[in-house]
């Protein structure tokens, strides 16, 4: 496990992502506001390139037929089967035991590092 | 397999089992006479019914539901029922309770909500009064009927009769205008939950007639064979509606029974809805768990009509997959042409504990009847009955 410089902060604007290859593994690095998150580009469901999925707010509810849209929570939606994962944890919204492979990310001197 | 004599009765004891099977039969049809029923209707419908008969809608198909005269019509002849049901399968099967679910209650497809509700109310009054005339047999419990064209009228009827010691369930016909999860029906669920009564559905027998939807999503069938085979579609539609609309989030203590819709389709439905939910959760964010979990917590199913594969063990495999030991309640549907006796080979192939749960425990929990342990405590060892 060691840090790999994958981009400069300015390469990834807020709400964007970059998919890089580190040690032969495809890894999606996402920027939400000023936080960075990194996941293996494989969906645990059917091995889809999950990091290519849409980033959206989270639809929530406090009871039947009440729908709210939580813009503060960002969901990564798998492009193949629409499964939703919380970008902060990589956990599936419907099955918390199911999660994306997550990597630590940090920023130093304007550069983004992923620990792989 | 049981040994059966020439007259069809069981001749062996409890077979390989150490004790008999206690039974709650959750679907036994008692019948009523239209002229007598009329007396319980308010005017002008009483006179109308006496002079011109009850208003009916039907499928336009031949129906073979008529009670088998060999078996008898329970409320008119309770002895016939006891003989054909309670006594017929001794000593291996000991009937503890039969839930009398009435008959010919095709009022949910009638267009006039007031007339339909009056008919259901008259049916309830007649049933309870006939029970008094014949002397109540404590092995009988009753379904009260409501119809859902106007759910507020149904809730009023539930408020009127809830608390009657022999009413254990609110039943309503499966035929209707909307899937049963929609909020149109909330007053019924609210009243039932408030009074601690489960709600159950049963085919009206006229699905596709009157104001109800086609019995199959493909359209109107042309034969009874097609109609009856496709009935599970309606049950699937209702169950998925209950789950997706969040009825069990809105009414967390509600219990829901699905009687006479079969069950083998359930494993497909659970797998399918759980899968769909993973992709489409955002449409129904009020569903907080996998949809199938709500089924286990809130919904129970009558076994009849049993599917009959060439190899009965295949049915046992399906039951194992779906968790049938927690979900199913034995129902005979006596005295109809497609009834399932308790000694059906399609039940005998099940593991013993699953049989005991299906024959008794699941229904006892659902209808609030004494547990097997409580029965035995109040009567001593039941197994003594098997050898007496």
Coordinates of C-alpha atoms in Angstrom, one line a residue:
Chain A
X1 CA 0.0 0.0 0.0
X2 CA 1.5 3.3 -1.1
X3 CA 0.4 6.6 -2.3
X4 CA 0.1 7.2 -6.0
X5 CA -0.2 10.7 -7.4
X6 CA -3.1 10.5 -9.8
X7 CA -4.0 14.2 -10.7
X8 CA -3.8 17.8 -9.7
X9 CA -6.7 19.2 -7.8
X10 CA -7.4 21.5 -10.6
X11 CA -7.8 18.5 -13.0
X12 CA -11.0 17.4 -11.2
X13 CA -13.5 20.2 -10.7
X14 CA -16.3 19.8 -8.0
X15 CA -18.8 17.2 -9.1
X16 CA -16.4 15.7 -11.6
X17 CA -14.3 12.5 -11.6
X18 CA -11.3 11.0 -13.1
X19 CA -10.8 7.3 -13.8
X20 CA -7.2 6.3 -13.5
X21 CA -5.2 3.0 -13.6
X22 CA -3.0 2.2 -10.7
X23 CA -1.2 -1.1 -10.4
X24 CA -3.4 -2.4 -13.3
X25 CA -6.6 -1.5 -11.4
X26 CA -9.1 1.0 -12.7
X27 CA -10.0 3.5 -9.9
X28 CA -12.5 6.3 -10.0
X29 CA -11.6 9.4 -8.1
X30 CA -14.5 11.7 -7.4
X31 CA -14.6 15.2 -6.1
X32 CA -17.7 16.3 -4.2
X33 CA -17.2 20.0 -3.2
X34 CA -13.7 19.8 -1.8
X35 CA -13.7 16.2 -0.7
X36 CA -12.2 13.4 -2.7
X37 CA -13.4 9.7 -2.8
X38 CA -11.9 6.8 -4.6
X39 CA -13.4 3.4 -5.6
X40 CA -12.5 0.4 -7.7
X41 CA -14.3 0.7 -11.0
X42 CA -16.1 -2.6 -10.5
X43 CA -19.7 -2.9 -9.2
X44 CA -20.0 -5.8 -6.7
X45 CA -23.3 -6.8 -8.4
X46 CA -22.3 -7.6 -11.9
X47 CA -18.8 -6.2 -12.3
X48 CA -20.0 -3.1 -14.2
X49 CA -17.7 0.0 -14.6
X50 CA -19.6 1.6 -11.7
X51 CA -17.4 4.7 -11.6
X52 CA -18.8 5.8 -14.9
X53 CA -22.3 6.1 -13.3
X54 CA -24.3 9.3 -12.7
X55 CA -23.8 11.4 -9.6
X56 CA -27.1 12.5 -8.1
X57 CA -28.8 13.7 -5.0
X58 CA -30.4 11.1 -2.7
X59 CA -34.2 10.6 -2.8
X60 CA -35.4 10.0 0.8
X61 CA -38.8 9.8 2.6
X62 CA -40.2 10.1 6.0
X63 CA -43.3 8.1 5.1
X64 CA -45.4 6.7 2.3
X65 CA -45.9 9.1 -0.6
X66 CA -43.6 11.8 0.9
X67 CA -40.6 12.3 -1.3
X68 CA -37.7 14.5 -0.6
X69 CA -34.5 15.2 -2.5
X70 CA -31.5 15.4 -0.4
X71 CA -28.9 17.4 -2.4
X72 CA -26.3 17.1 0.4
X73 CA -26.0 13.4 0.0
X74 CA -24.5 12.3 -3.3
X75 CA -25.3 8.9 -4.8
X76 CA -23.2 7.1 -7.4
X77 CA -25.6 5.3 -9.6
X78 CA -24.2 2.2 -11.4
X79 CA -24.6 2.7 -15.2
X80 CA -25.7 -0.8 -15.8
X81 CA -28.4 -1.7 -13.3
X82 CA -29.0 1.6 -11.5
X83 CA -28.0 0.4 -8.1
X84 CA -27.3 3.4 -5.8
X85 CA -24.1 3.8 -3.7
X86 CA -23.4 6.5 -1.1
X87 CA -20.4 8.3 -2.4
X88 CA -19.1 8.9 1.1
X89 CA -19.0 5.3 2.2
X90 CA -19.4 3.3 -1.0
X91 CA -22.3 1.4 0.6
X92 CA -25.4 0.3 -1.3
X93 CA -28.5 2.2 -0.1
X94 CA -30.6 -0.9 0.0
X95 CA -28.1 -3.4 1.4
X96 CA -25.4 -1.8 3.6
X97 CA -23.4 -5.1 3.6
X98 CA -22.8 -4.5 -0.1
X99 CA -20.2 -1.9 -0.8
X100 CA -17.8 -0.7 -3.4
X101 CA -14.1 -1.3 -2.9
X102 CA -12.9 2.0 -1.4
X103 CA -9.4 3.6 -1.3
X104 CA -8.1 6.4 0.9
X105 CA -7.4 9.6 -0.9
X106 CA -5.6 12.8 0.2
X107 CA -4.5 16.1 -1.2
X108 CA -1.0 17.5 -0.7
X109 CA 0.4 20.6 -2.3
X110 CA -2.4 20.7 -4.8
X111 CA -1.9 17.1 -5.9
X112 CA -4.3 14.2 -5.4
X113 CA -3.0 10.9 -4.0
X114 CA -4.7 7.5 -3.8
X115 CA -3.4 4.8 -1.5
X116 CA -3.3 1.5 -3.3
Chain B
X1 CA -49.1 -42.0 2.6
X2 CA -52.2 -42.5 4.7
X3 CA -54.1 -45.7 4.3
X4 CA -57.6 -44.8 3.2
X5 CA -60.6 -47.0 3.3
X6 CA -63.2 -47.5 0.6
X7 CA -65.2 -44.5 1.8
X8 CA -62.1 -42.3 1.7
X9 CA -61.6 -42.0 5.4
X10 CA -58.2 -42.4 6.9
X11 CA -57.7 -45.8 8.4
X12 CA -54.3 -45.6 9.8
X13 CA -53.2 -43.8 12.9
X14 CA -50.7 -41.0 12.9
X15 CA -48.4 -42.9 10.5
X16 CA -44.7 -42.2 11.1
X17 CA -45.4 -39.3 13.4
X18 CA -45.3 -39.3 17.1
X19 CA -48.5 -37.3 17.5
X20 CA -51.4 -36.0 15.4
X21 CA -51.4 -32.8 13.5
X22 CA -53.5 -29.9 15.0
X23 CA -55.3 -28.0 12.3
X24 CA -56.7 -24.6 11.7
X25 CA -58.4 -24.5 8.4
X26 CA -58.5 -20.8 7.3
X27 CA -61.0 -21.1 4.5
X28 CA -64.2 -23.1 5.0
X29 CA -67.2 -21.8 3.1
X30 CA -70.6 -21.6 4.8
X31 CA -73.5 -20.7 2.7
X32 CA -76.6 -18.6 3.1
X33 CA -80.0 -18.4 1.6
X34 CA -80.9 -15.4 -0.4
X35 CA -84.5 -15.1 0.9
X36 CA -83.2 -15.2 4.4
X37 CA -80.5 -12.7 3.6
X38 CA -83.1 -10.3 2.3
X39 CA -84.5 -9.9 5.8
X40 CA -81.2 -8.3 7.0
X41 CA -81.2 -5.7 4.2
X42 CA -82.7 -2.3 4.7
X43 CA -85.6 -1.2 2.6
X44 CA -86.1 -0.7 -0.3
X45 CA -83.5 -3.4 -1.0
X46 CA -85.2 -6.0 1.2
X47 CA -88.3 -5.9 -0.9
X48 CA -86.3 -5.7 -4.1
X49 CA -84.3 -8.8 -3.1
X50 CA -87.4 -10.8 -2.1
X51 CA -89.2 -10.0 -5.3
X52 CA -86.5 -9.8 -7.9
X53 CA -83.4 -11.4 -6.3
X54 CA -80.1 -10.0 -5.3
X55 CA -78.2 -7.8 -7.7
X56 CA -75.3 -9.7 -9.2
X57 CA -72.4 -9.3 -11.5
X58 CA -70.5 -12.2 -12.9
X59 CA -67.7 -13.1 -15.2
X60 CA -70.0 -14.4 -18.0
X61 CA -68.3 -17.7 -17.7
X62 CA -69.5 -21.1 -16.5
X63 CA -68.8 -21.4 -12.8
X64 CA -68.3 -24.7 -10.9
X65 CA -67.9 -23.2 -7.5
X66 CA -71.2 -24.7 -6.3
X67 CA -70.9 -26.5 -3.0
X68 CA -70.5 -30.2 -3.3
X69 CA -73.7 -31.7 -1.9
X70 CA -71.7 -34.6 -0.6
X71 CA -70.0 -32.2 1.7
X72 CA -72.9 -30.0 2.8
X73 CA -73.5 -26.4 3.5
X74 CA -72.1 -25.6 6.9
X75 CA -74.4 -23.0 8.4
X76 CA -77.5 -24.9 7.2
X77 CA -76.2 -28.2 8.4
X78 CA -73.4 -27.9 10.9
X79 CA -73.4 -31.6 11.4
X80 CA -72.5 -32.2 7.8
X81 CA -69.6 -30.0 8.1
X82 CA -68.3 -31.5 11.3
X83 CA -68.6 -34.9 9.7
X84 CA -66.9 -33.9 6.5
X85 CA -64.3 -31.8 8.0
X86 CA -63.7 -32.1 11.7
X87 CA -64.2 -35.9 12.0
X88 CA -63.2 -37.1 8.5
X89 CA -59.4 -37.0 9.0
X90 CA -59.1 -38.3 12.5
X91 CA -57.0 -39.6 14.1
X92 CA -54.1 -38.2 12.2
X93 CA -55.5 -34.7 11.7
X94 CA -57.3 -33.0 14.6
X95 CA -59.3 -30.0 13.5
X96 CA -59.1 -27.3 16.1
X97 CA -60.6 -24.4 14.3
X98 CA -62.3 -23.7 11.0
X99 CA -62.5 -20.1 9.9
X100 CA -65.9 -19.8 8.2
X101 CA -65.5 -17.4 5.3
X102 CA -69.0 -17.4 3.8
X103 CA -69.8 -17.7 0.1
X104 CA -71.1 -15.9 -2.9
X105 CA -69.8 -12.5 -1.7
X106 CA -69.3 -11.0 -5.1
X107 CA -70.4 -7.6 -3.9
X108 CA -67.1 -5.8 -4.5
X109 CA -67.8 -5.5 -8.3
X110 CA -71.2 -4.0 -7.9
X111 CA -71.3 -0.4 -9.0
X112 CA -73.4 1.0 -6.1
X113 CA -71.3 1.4 -3.0
X114 CA -74.2 1.8 -0.6
X115 CA -76.0 -1.3 -1.9
X116 CA -72.8 -3.3 -1.8
X117 CA -72.0 -2.3 1.8
X118 CA -75.6 -3.1 2.9
X119 CA -75.2 -6.6 1.4
X120 CA -71.9 -7.2 3.2
X121 CA -73.5 -5.9 6.4
X122 CA -76.6 -8.2 5.9
X123 CA -74.3 -11.1 5.3
X124 CA -72.4 -10.4 8.6
X125 CA -75.6 -10.1 10.6
X126 CA -77.1 -13.3 9.1
X127 CA -73.9 -15.3 9.7
X128 CA -73.7 -14.3 13.3
X129 CA -77.4 -14.9 13.9
X130 CA -77.3 -18.3 12.2
X131 CA -74.4 -19.2 14.4
X132 CA -76.6 -18.4 17.4
X133 CA -79.6 -20.4 16.0
X134 CA -77.5 -23.5 15.6
X135 CA -75.7 -23.1 18.8
X136 CA -72.1 -21.9 18.5
X137 CA -69.5 -24.6 18.0
X138 CA -66.4 -23.1 19.5
X139 CA -64.3 -24.7 16.7
X140 CA -65.8 -22.2 14.3
X141 CA -64.5 -18.7 14.0
X142 CA -65.8 -16.2 11.5
X143 CA -64.7 -13.7 8.9
X144 CA -66.6 -10.5 8.8
X145 CA -67.0 -9.1 5.3
X146 CA -66.5 -5.6 4.0
X147 CA -66.5 -4.3 0.5
X148 CA -64.3 -1.6 -0.7
X149 CA -66.1 0.6 -3.2
X150 CA -66.5 3.1 -0.3
X151 CA -63.8 2.3 2.3
X152 CA -65.4 4.7 4.9
X153 CA -68.5 2.4 4.9
X154 CA -66.2 -0.6 5.3
X155 CA -64.4 1.1 8.2
X156 CA -67.8 1.8 9.9
X157 CA -68.7 -1.9 9.6
X158 CA -65.4 -2.9 11.1
X159 CA -66.0 -0.5 14.0
X160 CA -69.5 -2.0 14.4
X161 CA -68.4 -5.6 14.6
X162 CA -64.9 -5.6 15.9
X163 CA -64.8 -7.0 19.4
X164 CA -67.3 -9.8 18.6
X165 CA -65.6 -12.8 20.2
X166 CA -66.0 -15.1 17.2
X167 CA -64.9 -12.7 14.5
X168 CA -61.2 -13.1 13.8
X169 CA -60.6 -11.4 10.5
X170 CA -61.9 -8.7 8.2
X171 CA -62.3 -10.2 4.7
X172 CA -62.8 -8.5 1.4
X173 CA -63.1 -9.6 -2.1
X174 CA -60.1 -9.5 -4.3
X175 CA -62.0 -8.0 -7.3
X176 CA -61.9 -4.2 -7.4
X177 CA -61.1 -1.1 -9.2
X178 CA -57.6 -0.4 -7.9
X179 CA -54.7 -2.4 -6.6
X180 CA -55.1 -2.8 -2.9
X181 CA -52.1 -0.8 -1.8
X182 CA -53.5 2.5 -3.0
X183 CA -54.6 5.0 -0.4
X184 CA -58.2 4.7 -1.4
X185 CA -58.2 1.7 1.0
X186 CA -56.5 3.4 3.9
X187 CA -59.7 3.7 6.0
X188 CA -60.1 -0.1 6.0
X189 CA -56.6 -0.7 7.0
X190 CA -56.7 2.0 9.7
X191 CA -59.8 0.5 11.2
X192 CA -58.6 -3.1 11.1
X193 CA -55.2 -2.1 12.6
X194 CA -57.0 -0.1 15.3
X195 CA -59.1 -3.1 16.3
X196 CA -56.2 -5.5 16.0
X197 CA -58.0 -7.5 13.3
X198 CA -56.1 -8.9 10.3
X199 CA -57.4 -8.2 6.8
X200 CA -57.6 -10.9 4.2
X201 CA -58.7 -11.2 0.6
X202 CA -60.5 -14.0 -1.2
X203 CA -61.5 -14.1 -4.8
X204 CA -65.0 -12.7 -5.2
X205 CA -65.7 -15.2 -8.0
X206 CA -66.6 -12.4 -10.3
X207 CA -63.2 -11.0 -11.0
X208 CA -63.5 -9.3 -14.4
X209 CA -67.2 -8.6 -13.9
X210 CA -69.0 -5.4 -13.0
X211 CA -66.7 -2.6 -12.0
X212 CA -63.7 -4.8 -11.4
X213 CA -60.6 -5.1 -13.6
X214 CA -60.0 -8.0 -15.9
X215 CA -58.9 -11.0 -14.0
X216 CA -55.8 -11.4 -16.1
X217 CA -53.6 -8.6 -17.3
X218 CA -53.8 -10.1 -20.7
X219 CA -57.6 -9.4 -20.8
X220 CA -60.8 -11.2 -20.4
X221 CA -60.5 -15.0 -20.4
X222 CA -63.1 -17.1 -22.2
X223 CA -63.3 -20.1 -19.9
X224 CA -63.4 -20.9 -16.3
X225 CA -60.2 -22.9 -16.8
X226 CA -58.4 -19.8 -18.0
X227 CA -60.0 -17.5 -15.4
X228 CA -59.1 -19.7 -12.5
X229 CA -55.6 -20.4 -13.7
X230 CA -54.9 -16.7 -14.0
X231 CA -56.3 -15.6 -10.6
X232 CA -52.8 -15.5 -9.0
X233 CA -52.0 -12.6 -11.3
X234 CA -54.5 -10.5 -9.4
X235 CA -53.0 -11.6 -6.1
X236 CA -49.6 -10.7 -7.4
X237 CA -50.8 -7.2 -8.4
X238 CA -52.4 -6.6 -5.1
X239 CA -49.4 -7.8 -3.1
X240 CA -46.9 -5.8 -5.0
X241 CA -49.2 -2.8 -4.6
X242 CA -49.3 -3.2 -0.9
X243 CA -45.5 -3.4 -0.7
X244 CA -44.7 -0.6 -3.1
X245 CA -47.3 1.9 -1.7
X246 CA -45.8 1.4 1.7
X247 CA -49.0 0.2 3.4
X248 CA -46.9 -1.7 6.0
X249 CA -44.9 1.4 6.8
X250 CA -48.1 3.4 7.1
X251 CA -49.8 0.7 9.2
X252 CA -47.0 -1.1 10.9
X253 CA -49.3 -3.4 12.9
X254 CA -51.4 -4.5 10.0
X255 CA -51.5 -8.1 9.1
X256 CA -52.7 -9.1 5.6
X257 CA -53.9 -12.6 4.4
X258 CA -54.1 -13.7 0.9
X259 CA -56.5 -16.7 0.7
X260 CA -57.2 -18.9 -2.3
X261 CA -54.7 -17.2 -4.6
X262 CA -52.2 -20.1 -4.5
X263 CA -48.6 -19.6 -3.4
X264 CA -46.0 -21.0 -5.8
X265 CA -45.8 -17.6 -7.6
X266 CA -44.6 -16.0 -4.4
X267 CA -41.0 -17.1 -4.7
X268 CA -40.8 -15.5 -8.1
X269 CA -42.4 -12.4 -6.8
X270 CA -40.0 -12.0 -3.8
X271 CA -36.9 -12.5 -5.9
X272 CA -38.2 -10.2 -8.6
X273 CA -39.3 -7.3 -6.3
X274 CA -36.2 -7.5 -4.2
X275 CA -34.1 -7.2 -7.4
X276 CA -36.3 -4.4 -8.9
X277 CA -36.1 -2.5 -5.6
X278 CA -32.3 -2.3 -5.8
X279 CA -32.6 -0.4 -9.0
X280 CA -35.8 1.6 -8.5
X281 CA -35.6 2.4 -4.8
X282 CA -35.7 6.1 -5.5
X283 CA -39.3 5.8 -6.7
X284 CA -40.5 4.4 -3.3
X285 CA -38.0 5.7 -0.8
X286 CA -40.5 5.0 2.0
X287 CA -39.7 1.3 1.6
X288 CA -37.0 1.0 4.2
X289 CA -36.1 -2.7 3.9
X290 CA -36.0 -5.3 1.2
X291 CA -39.7 -5.7 0.1
X292 CA -39.7 -9.4 0.8
X293 CA -39.0 -8.6 4.5
X294 CA -42.4 -6.9 4.8
X295 CA -44.0 -10.1 3.4
X296 CA -42.5 -12.2 6.2
X297 CA -43.5 -9.7 8.8
X298 CA -47.0 -8.8 7.6
X299 CA -48.5 -11.2 5.0
X300 CA -49.7 -14.8 5.2
X301 CA -51.1 -17.0 2.5
X302 CA -53.7 -19.8 2.3
X303 CA -52.3 -22.9 0.8
X304 CA -55.2 -23.7 -1.4
X305 CA -55.2 -24.3 -4.4
X306 CA -52.1 -26.4 -4.0
X307 CA -50.0 -26.6 -7.1
X308 CA -49.6 -30.2 -8.0
X309 CA -46.4 -31.0 -9.8
X310 CA -45.7 -34.5 -11.3
X311 CA -43.2 -35.0 -8.5
X312 CA -44.8 -33.7 -5.2
X313 CA -41.3 -33.2 -3.8
X314 CA -40.8 -30.4 -6.2
X315 CA -43.5 -28.5 -4.4
X316 CA -41.6 -29.1 -1.1
X317 CA -38.5 -27.6 -2.8
X318 CA -40.4 -24.5 -3.8
X319 CA -41.8 -24.2 -0.2
X320 CA -38.3 -24.5 1.2
X321 CA -37.1 -21.7 -1.1
X322 CA -39.8 -19.3 -0.1
X323 CA -39.7 -19.9 3.6
X324 CA -43.2 -21.5 3.6
X325 CA -42.8 -22.6 7.2
X326 CA -43.3 -18.9 8.1
X327 CA -45.7 -17.8 5.4
X328 CA -48.4 -20.4 4.7
X329 CA -51.6 -21.3 6.5
X330 CA -53.5 -24.5 5.6
X331 CA -56.8 -23.8 3.8
X332 CA -59.2 -26.5 2.5
X333 CA -61.6 -24.3 0.6
X334 CA -64.3 -26.9 1.5
X335 CA -66.8 -27.5 0.0
X336 CA -65.7 -26.3 -3.4
X337 CA -64.7 -28.5 -6.3
X338 CA -61.0 -27.8 -6.0
X339 CA -60.7 -28.3 -2.2
X340 CA -57.5 -29.6 -0.7
X341 CA -57.9 -32.2 2.1
X342 CA -55.3 -32.1 4.9
X343 CA -53.9 -35.5 3.9
X344 CA -53.1 -34.2 0.4
X345 CA -49.8 -35.9 -0.8
X346 CA -48.6 -32.4 -1.7
X347 CA -48.6 -31.5 2.0
X348 CA -47.5 -34.9 3.3
X349 CA -44.1 -34.5 1.5
X350 CA -43.3 -31.5 3.6
X351 CA -40.9 -31.7 6.5
X352 CA -42.8 -32.4 9.7
X353 CA -42.1 -29.1 11.4
X354 CA -43.1 -27.2 8.3
X355 CA -46.4 -29.2 8.2
X356 CA -47.1 -28.3 11.8
X357 CA -46.5 -24.6 11.2
X358 CA -48.6 -24.6 8.1
X359 CA -51.4 -26.7 9.6
X360 CA -51.6 -24.7 12.8
X361 CA -49.0 -22.3 14.1
X362 CA -49.0 -19.7 11.4
X363 CA -52.7 -19.4 11.4
X364 CA -52.8 -19.3 15.3
X365 CA -50.4 -16.3 15.2
X366 CA -52.3 -14.6 12.4
X367 CA -55.8 -14.9 13.8
X368 CA -54.9 -14.6 17.5
X369 CA -55.9 -18.2 18.4
X370 CA -54.3 -20.3 21.1
X371 CA -50.9 -21.7 20.3
X372 CA -50.4 -25.5 20.2
X373 CA -48.7 -25.3 23.6
X374 CA -51.8 -23.5 25.0
X375 CA -54.1 -26.1 23.5
X376 CA -52.1 -28.9 25.0
X377 CA -51.9 -27.2 28.4
X378 CA -55.7 -26.8 28.5
X379 CA -56.5 -30.3 27.3
X380 CA -53.7 -32.5 28.4
X381 CA -51.7 -34.5 26.0
X382 CA -53.3 -34.3 22.6
X383 CA -51.7 -37.5 21.4
X384 CA -54.0 -39.4 23.7
X385 CA -56.8 -38.5 21.2
X386 CA -54.9 -40.3 18.4
X387 CA -55.0 -43.6 20.1
X388 CA -58.3 -43.4 21.8

